[in-house]
């Protein structure tokens, strides 16, 4: 397959990984059982990486691994259970991962939940920032030492969204306990947190072999929209209509995964740790996503709240 000259909206994950040899590398993809996660796993495994596919449901993850094998994907895919909305699960997963695997060389923080009703994680975090930010933050902190121990180049890729543009971080009320809940506001806040996390990571890891990036994957028709359509007759009717009419302006999951793959493997990005990407190109995010004072404050507050949650877990 000939690689595209210039990455674009149309580039697929397989095109983005073309010419990259990841033999001997280990990649970890959260939410690898669905949507763009599947295509991310596929591209990484195709280029020779051993891939740890994490999934809330092992059954769903195994189904995807078997389907990719049946399609002829040669790389090894191992499925491990991980629920990012449960700190005990993050801890259990991290312990098992570190006992059995090294690195990873590529950590793809892909899993996410969007615009759900007001609900809370097992540790009492608002579901969207709890899953999309706190869960990934805790996981990264657990895996960073073994990534550093590799002593070879490694990358952390945080899948954010253009929805960060409608988000604002409220450090005093990250979990909507004192303000009216907005499902899109909470999604925007969590996706803004994703970019600030990647930028702070990149800053803290300056001078090391580990680089961090964030990105918007495009607009893709995946199960992510399940809370948008709703569960009733109206939601089902809208979904059916969309299925019939189609969405020509939407990316396919294979196109949606291309920017994650570019962030994970492109040599052009090596000296640009911390950047935000869109359609595999560096893009300036919203001003709030470049506020490094807020990035540092959010980091401190996340650490503080996670430490409190850990204390509760062990008491
Ligand atoms: N689709 C788009 O248009 C779009 C646009 C911008 C950004 N994004 C971002 O792209 C990423 C992937 O989304 P997608 O479109 O591929 O959606 P998707 O098909 O719904 O995939 C989301 C993945 O996250 C997993 N997940 C949700 N809650 C989790 C939890 N508590 N613990 C562990 N995993 C959890 C899901 O697991 P289950 O299968 O068990 O639910 C699924 O594997 C997300 O971060 C999303 O915010 C997507």
mmCIF file of C-alpha atoms and ligand atoms in Angstrom:
data_model
loop_
_atom_site.group_PDB
_atom_site.id
_atom_site.type_symbol
_atom_site.label_atom_id
_atom_site.label_comp_id
_atom_site.label_asym_id
_atom_site.label_seq_id
_atom_site.Cartn_x
_atom_site.Cartn_y
_atom_site.Cartn_z
ATOM 1 C CA UNK A 1 0.000 0.000 0.000
ATOM 2 C CA UNK A 2 1.431 3.392 -0.952
ATOM 3 C CA UNK A 3 1.534 5.879 1.911
ATOM 4 C CA UNK A 4 -0.303 9.180 1.368
ATOM 5 C CA UNK A 5 2.038 12.106 0.579
ATOM 6 C CA UNK A 6 0.511 14.414 3.165
ATOM 7 C CA UNK A 7 -1.645 13.165 6.055
ATOM 8 C CA UNK A 8 -5.201 14.405 5.665
ATOM 9 C CA UNK A 9 -8.791 13.915 6.854
ATOM 10 C CA UNK A 10 -8.907 10.767 4.695
ATOM 11 C CA UNK A 11 -5.728 9.092 6.019
ATOM 12 C CA UNK A 12 -6.389 5.730 7.678
ATOM 13 C CA UNK A 13 -4.559 4.230 10.662
ATOM 14 C CA UNK A 14 -2.928 1.613 8.410
ATOM 15 C CA UNK A 15 -1.674 4.349 6.091
ATOM 16 C CA UNK A 16 -0.362 6.333 9.075
ATOM 17 C CA UNK A 17 1.619 3.343 10.341
ATOM 18 C CA UNK A 18 2.883 2.357 6.888
ATOM 19 C CA UNK A 19 6.652 1.858 6.833
ATOM 20 C CA UNK A 20 6.927 1.698 10.645
ATOM 21 C CA UNK A 21 8.375 -1.434 12.183
ATOM 22 C CA UNK A 22 7.237 -1.916 15.780
ATOM 23 C CA UNK A 23 8.648 -5.414 16.211
ATOM 24 C CA UNK A 24 9.853 -5.873 19.787
ATOM 25 C CA UNK A 25 7.714 -2.974 21.045
ATOM 26 C CA UNK A 26 4.751 -3.202 23.415
ATOM 27 C CA UNK A 27 1.724 -0.963 23.030
ATOM 28 C CA UNK A 28 -1.175 -0.544 25.421
ATOM 29 C CA UNK A 29 -4.508 0.754 24.111
ATOM 30 C CA UNK A 30 -7.295 1.560 26.577
ATOM 31 C CA UNK A 31 -10.815 0.961 25.265
ATOM 32 C CA UNK A 32 -9.359 -1.249 22.534
ATOM 33 C CA UNK A 33 -12.589 -3.193 22.140
ATOM 34 C CA UNK A 34 -14.615 -0.528 20.349
ATOM 35 C CA UNK A 35 -14.629 2.289 17.796
ATOM 36 C CA UNK A 36 -11.288 3.872 16.990
ATOM 37 C CA UNK A 37 -9.632 1.744 19.695
ATOM 38 C CA UNK A 38 -10.095 -1.367 17.519
ATOM 39 C CA UNK A 39 -8.443 0.321 14.531
ATOM 40 C CA UNK A 40 -5.620 1.626 16.738
ATOM 41 C CA UNK A 41 -4.947 -1.908 17.998
ATOM 42 C CA UNK A 42 -5.132 -3.225 14.428
ATOM 43 C CA UNK A 43 -2.606 -0.737 13.030
ATOM 44 C CA UNK A 44 -0.134 -1.211 15.895
ATOM 45 C CA UNK A 45 -0.342 -5.022 15.721
ATOM 46 C CA UNK A 46 -0.048 -4.936 11.924
ATOM 47 C CA UNK A 47 3.258 -3.102 12.227
ATOM 48 C CA UNK A 48 4.597 -5.790 14.552
ATOM 49 C CA UNK A 49 3.902 -4.410 18.025
ATOM 50 C CA UNK A 50 2.744 -6.680 20.789
ATOM 51 C CA UNK A 51 -0.508 -5.001 21.848
ATOM 52 C CA UNK A 52 -2.216 -5.109 25.207
ATOM 53 C CA UNK A 53 -5.853 -4.339 24.495
ATOM 54 C CA UNK A 54 -7.637 -3.213 27.628
ATOM 55 C CA UNK A 55 -11.367 -3.515 27.875
ATOM 56 C CA UNK A 56 -13.991 -3.241 30.599
ATOM 57 C CA UNK A 57 -15.318 -6.554 29.347
ATOM 58 C CA UNK A 58 -12.738 -9.254 28.658
ATOM 59 C CA UNK A 59 -15.303 -11.017 26.477
ATOM 60 C CA UNK A 60 -15.677 -7.936 24.237
ATOM 61 C CA UNK A 61 -11.903 -7.551 24.025
ATOM 62 C CA UNK A 62 -11.339 -11.205 23.131
ATOM 63 C CA UNK A 63 -13.999 -10.970 20.428
ATOM 64 C CA UNK A 64 -12.094 -8.071 18.808
ATOM 65 C CA UNK A 65 -8.727 -9.840 19.143
ATOM 66 C CA UNK A 66 -10.193 -12.934 17.446
ATOM 67 C CA UNK A 67 -11.799 -10.855 14.705
ATOM 68 C CA UNK A 68 -8.481 -9.094 13.965
ATOM 69 C CA UNK A 69 -6.676 -12.436 13.906
ATOM 70 C CA UNK A 70 -9.280 -13.746 11.458
ATOM 71 C CA UNK A 71 -8.607 -10.678 9.267
ATOM 72 C CA UNK A 72 -4.949 -11.739 9.110
ATOM 73 C CA UNK A 73 -3.442 -9.296 11.629
ATOM 74 C CA UNK A 74 -0.238 -11.033 12.683
ATOM 75 C CA UNK A 75 0.953 -9.168 15.817
ATOM 76 C CA UNK A 76 0.217 -10.595 19.236
ATOM 77 C CA UNK A 77 -2.835 -9.096 20.956
ATOM 78 C CA UNK A 78 -3.368 -9.729 24.638
ATOM 79 C CA UNK A 79 -6.617 -8.740 26.333
ATOM 80 C CA UNK A 80 -6.641 -7.436 29.909
ATOM 81 C CA UNK A 81 -9.557 -6.169 31.989
ATOM 82 C CA UNK A 82 -9.509 -2.504 33.028
ATOM 83 C CA UNK A 83 -12.290 -0.272 34.288
ATOM 84 C CA UNK A 84 -11.046 3.314 34.428
ATOM 85 C CA UNK A 85 -14.056 4.322 36.521
ATOM 86 C CA UNK A 86 -12.805 2.173 39.399
ATOM 87 C CA UNK A 87 -9.469 2.935 41.063
ATOM 88 C CA UNK A 88 -9.297 -0.593 42.496
ATOM 89 C CA UNK A 89 -9.491 -1.924 38.931
ATOM 90 C CA UNK A 90 -6.742 0.473 37.781
ATOM 91 C CA UNK A 91 -4.552 -0.728 40.661
ATOM 92 C CA UNK A 92 -5.286 -4.409 39.987
ATOM 93 C CA UNK A 93 -4.632 -3.995 36.271
ATOM 94 C CA UNK A 94 -1.377 -2.064 36.820
ATOM 95 C CA UNK A 95 -0.053 -4.713 39.213
ATOM 96 C CA UNK A 96 -0.837 -7.512 36.754
ATOM 97 C CA UNK A 97 0.532 -5.524 33.809
ATOM 98 C CA UNK A 98 3.838 -4.749 35.544
ATOM 99 C CA UNK A 99 4.222 -8.391 36.623
ATOM 100 C CA UNK A 100 3.735 -9.688 33.072
ATOM 101 C CA UNK A 101 4.812 -6.964 30.630
ATOM 102 C CA UNK A 102 7.390 -4.245 30.200
ATOM 103 C CA UNK A 103 6.966 -0.597 29.319
ATOM 104 C CA UNK A 104 4.750 -0.034 27.434
ATOM 105 C CA UNK A 105 6.691 1.704 24.664
ATOM 106 C CA UNK A 106 3.427 3.233 23.436
ATOM 107 C CA UNK A 107 0.665 4.086 25.890
ATOM 108 C CA UNK A 108 -2.510 5.079 24.050
ATOM 109 C CA UNK A 109 -5.074 6.597 26.409
ATOM 110 C CA UNK A 110 -8.046 6.149 24.100
ATOM 111 C CA UNK A 111 -11.026 5.052 26.227
ATOM 112 C CA UNK A 112 -13.732 7.592 26.864
ATOM 113 C CA UNK A 113 -17.332 8.265 27.723
ATOM 114 C CA UNK A 114 -19.290 11.181 26.254
ATOM 115 C CA UNK A 115 -22.243 13.278 27.377
ATOM 116 C CA UNK A 116 -23.628 10.688 29.794
ATOM 117 C CA UNK A 117 -26.257 11.462 32.435
ATOM 118 C CA UNK A 118 -24.933 12.674 35.802
ATOM 119 C CA UNK A 119 -23.350 9.593 37.335
ATOM 120 C CA UNK A 120 -20.293 8.924 39.475
ATOM 121 C CA UNK A 121 -17.390 6.485 39.385
ATOM 122 C CA UNK A 122 -16.893 3.952 42.181
ATOM 123 C CA UNK A 123 -14.577 6.481 43.866
ATOM 124 C CA UNK A 124 -17.088 9.330 43.670
ATOM 125 C CA UNK A 125 -15.681 11.230 40.668
ATOM 126 C CA UNK A 126 -18.075 12.646 38.064
ATOM 127 C CA UNK A 127 -18.206 9.902 35.425
ATOM 128 C CA UNK A 128 -16.697 11.789 32.474
ATOM 129 C CA UNK A 129 -13.741 13.468 34.159
ATOM 130 C CA UNK A 130 -13.475 10.380 36.388
ATOM 131 C CA UNK A 131 -13.056 8.012 33.446
ATOM 132 C CA UNK A 132 -11.474 10.203 30.794
ATOM 133 C CA UNK A 133 -9.017 12.066 33.042
ATOM 134 C CA UNK A 134 -8.690 10.616 36.579
ATOM 135 C CA UNK A 135 -8.631 6.966 35.411
ATOM 136 C CA UNK A 136 -6.013 7.657 32.746
ATOM 137 C CA UNK A 137 -3.991 9.869 35.099
ATOM 138 C CA UNK A 138 -3.860 7.084 37.726
ATOM 139 C CA UNK A 139 -2.944 4.496 35.083
ATOM 140 C CA UNK A 140 -0.147 6.661 33.668
ATOM 141 C CA UNK A 141 1.336 7.330 37.090
ATOM 142 C CA UNK A 142 1.404 3.563 37.698
ATOM 143 C CA UNK A 143 3.090 2.779 34.370
ATOM 144 C CA UNK A 144 5.529 5.697 34.070
ATOM 145 C CA UNK A 145 8.299 4.019 36.124
ATOM 146 C CA UNK A 146 8.291 0.940 33.866
ATOM 147 C CA UNK A 147 8.180 3.183 30.773
ATOM 148 C CA UNK A 148 11.221 5.064 32.110
ATOM 149 C CA UNK A 149 12.942 1.759 32.884
ATOM 150 C CA UNK A 150 12.817 0.846 29.184
ATOM 151 C CA UNK A 151 15.571 3.392 28.520
ATOM 152 C CA UNK A 152 14.365 3.684 24.907
ATOM 153 C CA UNK A 153 12.013 6.183 23.235
ATOM 154 C CA UNK A 154 8.430 5.861 24.441
ATOM 155 C CA UNK A 155 5.257 7.859 23.889
ATOM 156 C CA UNK A 156 2.033 8.654 25.691
ATOM 157 C CA UNK A 157 -0.896 9.566 23.466
ATOM 158 C CA UNK A 158 -3.994 11.124 25.014
ATOM 159 C CA UNK A 159 -7.123 11.019 22.867
ATOM 160 C CA UNK A 160 -8.907 14.297 23.554
ATOM 161 C CA UNK A 161 -11.501 16.033 21.377
ATOM 162 C CA UNK A 162 -12.321 19.352 19.741
ATOM 163 C CA UNK A 163 -15.039 19.374 22.431
ATOM 164 C CA UNK A 164 -12.293 20.703 24.744
ATOM 165 C CA UNK A 165 -13.137 24.074 23.171
ATOM 166 C CA UNK A 166 -16.470 24.156 25.018
ATOM 167 C CA UNK A 167 -14.930 23.004 28.288
ATOM 168 C CA UNK A 168 -13.727 24.922 31.315
ATOM 169 C CA UNK A 169 -11.945 23.503 34.347
ATOM 170 C CA UNK A 170 -13.592 24.320 37.675
ATOM 171 C CA UNK A 171 -10.955 23.232 40.198
ATOM 172 C CA UNK A 172 -13.350 23.954 43.095
ATOM 173 C CA UNK A 173 -16.089 21.763 41.625
ATOM 174 C CA UNK A 174 -14.600 19.282 39.158
ATOM 175 C CA UNK A 175 -17.405 16.817 39.945
ATOM 176 C CA UNK A 176 -20.496 19.048 39.596
ATOM 177 C CA UNK A 177 -21.462 18.790 43.243
ATOM 178 C CA UNK A 178 -22.215 22.521 43.603
ATOM 179 C CA UNK A 179 -23.212 23.591 40.071
ATOM 180 C CA UNK A 180 -25.910 22.411 37.684
ATOM 181 C CA UNK A 181 -24.781 19.381 35.713
ATOM 182 C CA UNK A 182 -24.272 19.744 31.976
ATOM 183 C CA UNK A 183 -23.484 16.512 30.130
ATOM 184 C CA UNK A 184 -21.642 18.401 27.356
ATOM 185 C CA UNK A 185 -19.975 20.777 29.790
ATOM 186 C CA UNK A 186 -18.638 17.805 31.752
ATOM 187 C CA UNK A 187 -17.410 16.149 28.542
ATOM 188 C CA UNK A 188 -15.702 19.391 27.470
ATOM 189 C CA UNK A 189 -14.089 19.749 30.908
ATOM 190 C CA UNK A 190 -12.755 16.171 30.735
ATOM 191 C CA UNK A 191 -11.354 16.628 27.213
ATOM 192 C CA UNK A 192 -9.712 19.931 28.192
ATOM 193 C CA UNK A 193 -8.198 18.063 31.157
ATOM 194 C CA UNK A 194 -6.819 15.477 28.658
ATOM 195 C CA UNK A 195 -4.855 18.167 26.770
ATOM 196 C CA UNK A 196 -3.598 19.903 29.927
ATOM 197 C CA UNK A 197 -2.491 16.491 31.250
ATOM 198 C CA UNK A 198 -0.535 15.715 28.061
ATOM 199 C CA UNK A 199 1.105 19.157 28.109
ATOM 200 C CA UNK A 200 2.096 18.893 31.776
ATOM 201 C CA UNK A 201 3.408 15.355 31.172
ATOM 202 C CA UNK A 202 5.497 16.620 28.251
ATOM 203 C CA UNK A 203 6.900 19.402 30.454
ATOM 204 C CA UNK A 204 7.716 17.089 33.360
ATOM 205 C CA UNK A 205 9.325 14.563 31.009
ATOM 206 C CA UNK A 206 11.529 17.106 29.219
ATOM 207 C CA UNK A 207 15.003 15.680 28.713
ATOM 208 C CA UNK A 208 13.761 12.076 28.951
ATOM 209 C CA UNK A 209 12.981 9.532 26.241
ATOM 210 C CA UNK A 210 9.251 9.793 26.882
ATOM 211 C CA UNK A 211 7.117 12.171 24.809
ATOM 212 C CA UNK A 212 3.436 13.029 25.275
ATOM 213 C CA UNK A 213 0.813 14.220 22.773
ATOM 214 C CA UNK A 214 -2.918 14.868 22.670
ATOM 215 C CA UNK A 215 -5.294 14.951 19.739
ATOM 216 C CA UNK A 216 -8.746 15.298 18.248
ATOM 217 C CA UNK A 217 -9.479 12.158 16.181
ATOM 218 C CA UNK A 218 -12.216 13.709 14.012
ATOM 219 C CA UNK A 219 -15.949 13.092 14.167
ATOM 220 C CA UNK A 220 -16.601 9.399 13.799
ATOM 221 C CA UNK A 221 -19.751 7.318 14.007
ATOM 222 C CA UNK A 222 -18.958 5.008 16.937
ATOM 223 C CA UNK A 223 -20.843 3.730 20.000
ATOM 224 C CA UNK A 224 -19.548 6.850 21.820
ATOM 225 C CA UNK A 225 -22.787 8.585 20.815
ATOM 226 C CA UNK A 226 -24.968 6.135 22.756
ATOM 227 C CA UNK A 227 -25.923 8.721 25.404
ATOM 228 C CA UNK A 228 -26.640 11.344 22.732
ATOM 229 C CA UNK A 229 -29.293 9.283 20.973
ATOM 230 C CA UNK A 230 -30.778 8.132 24.271
ATOM 231 C CA UNK A 231 -32.423 4.810 24.912
ATOM 232 C CA UNK A 232 -36.076 5.576 24.028
ATOM 233 C CA UNK A 233 -38.124 5.259 20.823
ATOM 234 C CA UNK A 234 -37.006 8.703 19.636
ATOM 235 C CA UNK A 235 -33.344 7.804 20.043
ATOM 236 C CA UNK A 236 -33.865 4.515 18.199
ATOM 237 C CA UNK A 237 -35.693 6.345 15.367
ATOM 238 C CA UNK A 238 -32.899 8.940 14.999
ATOM 239 C CA UNK A 239 -30.293 6.168 15.000
ATOM 240 C CA UNK A 240 -32.188 4.204 12.339
ATOM 241 C CA UNK A 241 -32.580 7.320 10.162
ATOM 242 C CA UNK A 242 -28.867 8.048 10.470
ATOM 243 C CA UNK A 243 -28.139 4.424 9.532
ATOM 244 C CA UNK A 244 -30.247 4.754 6.359
ATOM 245 C CA UNK A 245 -29.171 8.242 5.269
ATOM 246 C CA UNK A 246 -25.568 7.792 6.326
ATOM 247 C CA UNK A 247 -23.142 10.448 7.464
ATOM 248 C CA UNK A 248 -20.831 11.206 4.559
ATOM 249 C CA UNK A 249 -19.059 13.899 6.565
ATOM 250 C CA UNK A 250 -18.077 11.463 9.304
ATOM 251 C CA UNK A 251 -14.744 9.667 9.375
ATOM 252 C CA UNK A 252 -14.660 5.893 9.441
ATOM 253 C CA UNK A 253 -13.123 4.378 12.621
ATOM 254 C CA UNK A 254 -10.035 3.516 10.505
ATOM 255 C CA UNK A 255 -9.687 7.210 9.568
ATOM 256 C CA UNK A 256 -10.505 8.228 13.142
ATOM 257 C CA UNK A 257 -7.575 6.187 14.487
ATOM 258 C CA UNK A 258 -5.025 7.735 12.098
ATOM 259 C CA UNK A 259 -4.162 10.725 14.280
ATOM 260 C CA UNK A 260 -3.554 8.474 17.334
ATOM 261 C CA UNK A 261 -1.181 6.404 15.198
ATOM 262 C CA UNK A 262 0.610 9.497 13.872
ATOM 263 C CA UNK A 263 1.067 10.715 17.463
ATOM 264 C CA UNK A 264 2.401 7.297 18.445
ATOM 265 C CA UNK A 265 4.896 6.722 15.643
ATOM 266 C CA UNK A 266 5.667 9.803 13.547
ATOM 267 C CA UNK A 267 9.391 10.668 13.714
ATOM 268 C CA UNK A 268 8.468 14.254 12.766
ATOM 269 C CA UNK A 269 6.895 14.711 16.208
ATOM 270 C CA UNK A 270 9.902 13.563 18.247
ATOM 271 C CA UNK A 271 11.020 17.139 18.940
ATOM 272 C CA UNK A 272 7.466 18.446 19.459
ATOM 273 C CA UNK A 273 6.429 16.757 22.691
ATOM 274 C CA UNK A 274 3.277 18.290 24.168
ATOM 275 C CA UNK A 275 1.596 19.301 20.917
ATOM 276 C CA UNK A 276 -2.074 18.767 20.073
ATOM 277 C CA UNK A 277 -2.927 17.167 16.734
ATOM 278 C CA UNK A 278 -5.907 17.238 14.382
ATOM 279 C CA UNK A 279 -6.002 15.226 11.141
ATOM 280 C CA UNK A 280 -2.447 14.076 11.944
ATOM 281 C CA UNK A 281 -1.175 17.672 11.870
ATOM 282 C CA UNK A 282 -0.083 19.916 14.725
ATOM 283 C CA UNK A 283 -2.902 22.300 15.626
ATOM 284 C CA UNK A 284 -3.208 25.106 18.143
ATOM 285 C CA UNK A 285 -5.847 24.103 20.719
ATOM 286 C CA UNK A 286 -8.133 26.565 22.530
ATOM 287 C CA UNK A 287 -6.334 29.133 24.703
ATOM 288 C CA UNK A 288 -7.539 27.369 27.879
ATOM 289 C CA UNK A 289 -5.689 24.246 26.731
ATOM 290 C CA UNK A 290 -2.399 26.161 26.710
ATOM 291 C CA UNK A 291 -2.722 27.534 30.222
ATOM 292 C CA UNK A 292 0.258 25.880 31.911
ATOM 293 C CA UNK A 293 -0.643 27.371 35.324
ATOM 294 C CA UNK A 294 -3.968 25.574 35.086
ATOM 295 C CA UNK A 295 -2.200 22.400 33.865
ATOM 296 C CA UNK A 296 -0.022 22.441 37.001
ATOM 297 C CA UNK A 297 -3.001 23.204 39.282
ATOM 298 C CA UNK A 298 -5.098 20.460 37.723
ATOM 299 C CA UNK A 299 -2.211 18.015 38.125
ATOM 300 C CA UNK A 300 -1.889 18.880 41.842
ATOM 301 C CA UNK A 301 -5.648 18.670 42.437
ATOM 302 C CA UNK A 302 -5.907 15.349 40.583
ATOM 303 C CA UNK A 303 -3.052 13.899 42.633
ATOM 304 C CA UNK A 304 -4.652 15.171 45.851
ATOM 305 C CA UNK A 305 -8.056 13.680 45.049
ATOM 306 C CA UNK A 306 -6.558 10.382 43.910
ATOM 307 C CA UNK A 307 -4.534 10.152 47.142
ATOM 308 C CA UNK A 308 -7.760 10.707 49.139
ATOM 309 C CA UNK A 309 -9.519 8.029 47.102
ATOM 310 C CA UNK A 310 -6.600 5.619 47.668
ATOM 311 C CA UNK A 311 -6.828 6.250 51.419
ATOM 312 C CA UNK A 312 -10.532 5.419 51.377
ATOM 313 C CA UNK A 313 -9.805 2.259 49.385
ATOM 314 C CA UNK A 314 -7.265 0.988 51.869
ATOM 315 C CA UNK A 315 -9.270 1.869 55.025
HETATM 316 N N1 LIG B 1 -16.223 9.287 17.957
HETATM 317 C C1 LIG B 1 -15.939 10.584 17.853
HETATM 318 O O1 LIG B 1 -16.497 11.306 17.026
HETATM 319 C C2 LIG B 1 -14.924 11.213 18.769
HETATM 320 C C3 LIG B 1 -14.655 12.589 18.617
HETATM 321 C C4 LIG B 1 -13.722 13.189 19.462
HETATM 322 C C5 LIG B 1 -13.071 12.425 20.412
HETATM 323 N N2 LIG B 1 -13.343 11.100 20.545
HETATM 324 C C6 LIG B 1 -12.629 10.330 21.592
HETATM 325 O O2 LIG B 1 -12.124 9.142 21.028
HETATM 326 C C7 LIG B 1 -11.998 8.157 22.065
HETATM 327 C C8 LIG B 1 -12.549 6.829 21.561
HETATM 328 O O3 LIG B 1 -13.927 6.991 21.314
HETATM 329 P P1 LIG B 1 -14.745 6.131 20.237
HETATM 330 O O4 LIG B 1 -15.415 7.109 19.359
HETATM 331 O O5 LIG B 1 -13.929 5.058 19.673
HETATM 332 O O6 LIG B 1 -15.899 5.567 21.194
HETATM 333 P P2 LIG B 1 -16.332 4.092 21.641
HETATM 334 O O7 LIG B 1 -16.430 3.215 20.463
HETATM 335 O O8 LIG B 1 -17.515 4.275 22.512
HETATM 336 O O9 LIG B 1 -15.085 3.635 22.489
HETATM 337 C C9 LIG B 1 -14.877 4.110 23.792
HETATM 338 C C10 LIG B 1 -14.100 3.058 24.533
HETATM 339 O O10 LIG B 1 -13.903 3.527 25.875
HETATM 340 C C11 LIG B 1 -14.285 2.490 26.745
HETATM 341 N N3 LIG B 1 -14.690 2.944 28.073
HETATM 342 C C12 LIG B 1 -15.745 3.715 28.416
HETATM 343 N N4 LIG B 1 -15.804 3.809 29.760
HETATM 344 C C13 LIG B 1 -14.758 3.090 30.236
HETATM 345 C C14 LIG B 1 -14.290 2.785 31.547
HETATM 346 N N5 LIG B 1 -14.936 3.205 32.639
HETATM 347 N N6 LIG B 1 -13.194 2.015 31.688
HETATM 348 C C15 LIG B 1 -12.558 1.549 30.605
HETATM 349 N N7 LIG B 1 -12.949 1.770 29.345
HETATM 350 C C16 LIG B 1 -14.050 2.542 29.178
HETATM 351 C C17 LIG B 1 -15.449 1.804 26.042
HETATM 352 O O11 LIG B 1 -15.701 0.547 26.639
HETATM 353 P P3 LIG B 1 -17.145 -0.168 26.485
HETATM 354 O O12 LIG B 1 -17.159 -0.743 25.111
HETATM 355 O O13 LIG B 1 -17.133 -1.184 27.585
HETATM 356 O O14 LIG B 1 -18.175 0.918 26.681
HETATM 357 C C18 LIG B 1 -14.864 1.714 24.644
HETATM 358 O O15 LIG B 1 -13.949 0.659 24.567
HETATM 359 C C19 LIG B 1 -12.700 8.727 23.290
HETATM 360 O O16 LIG B 1 -11.738 9.203 24.196
HETATM 361 C C20 LIG B 1 -13.507 9.884 22.733
HETATM 362 O O17 LIG B 1 -13.717 10.910 23.695
HETATM 363 C C21 LIG B 1 -14.233 10.474 19.742
#
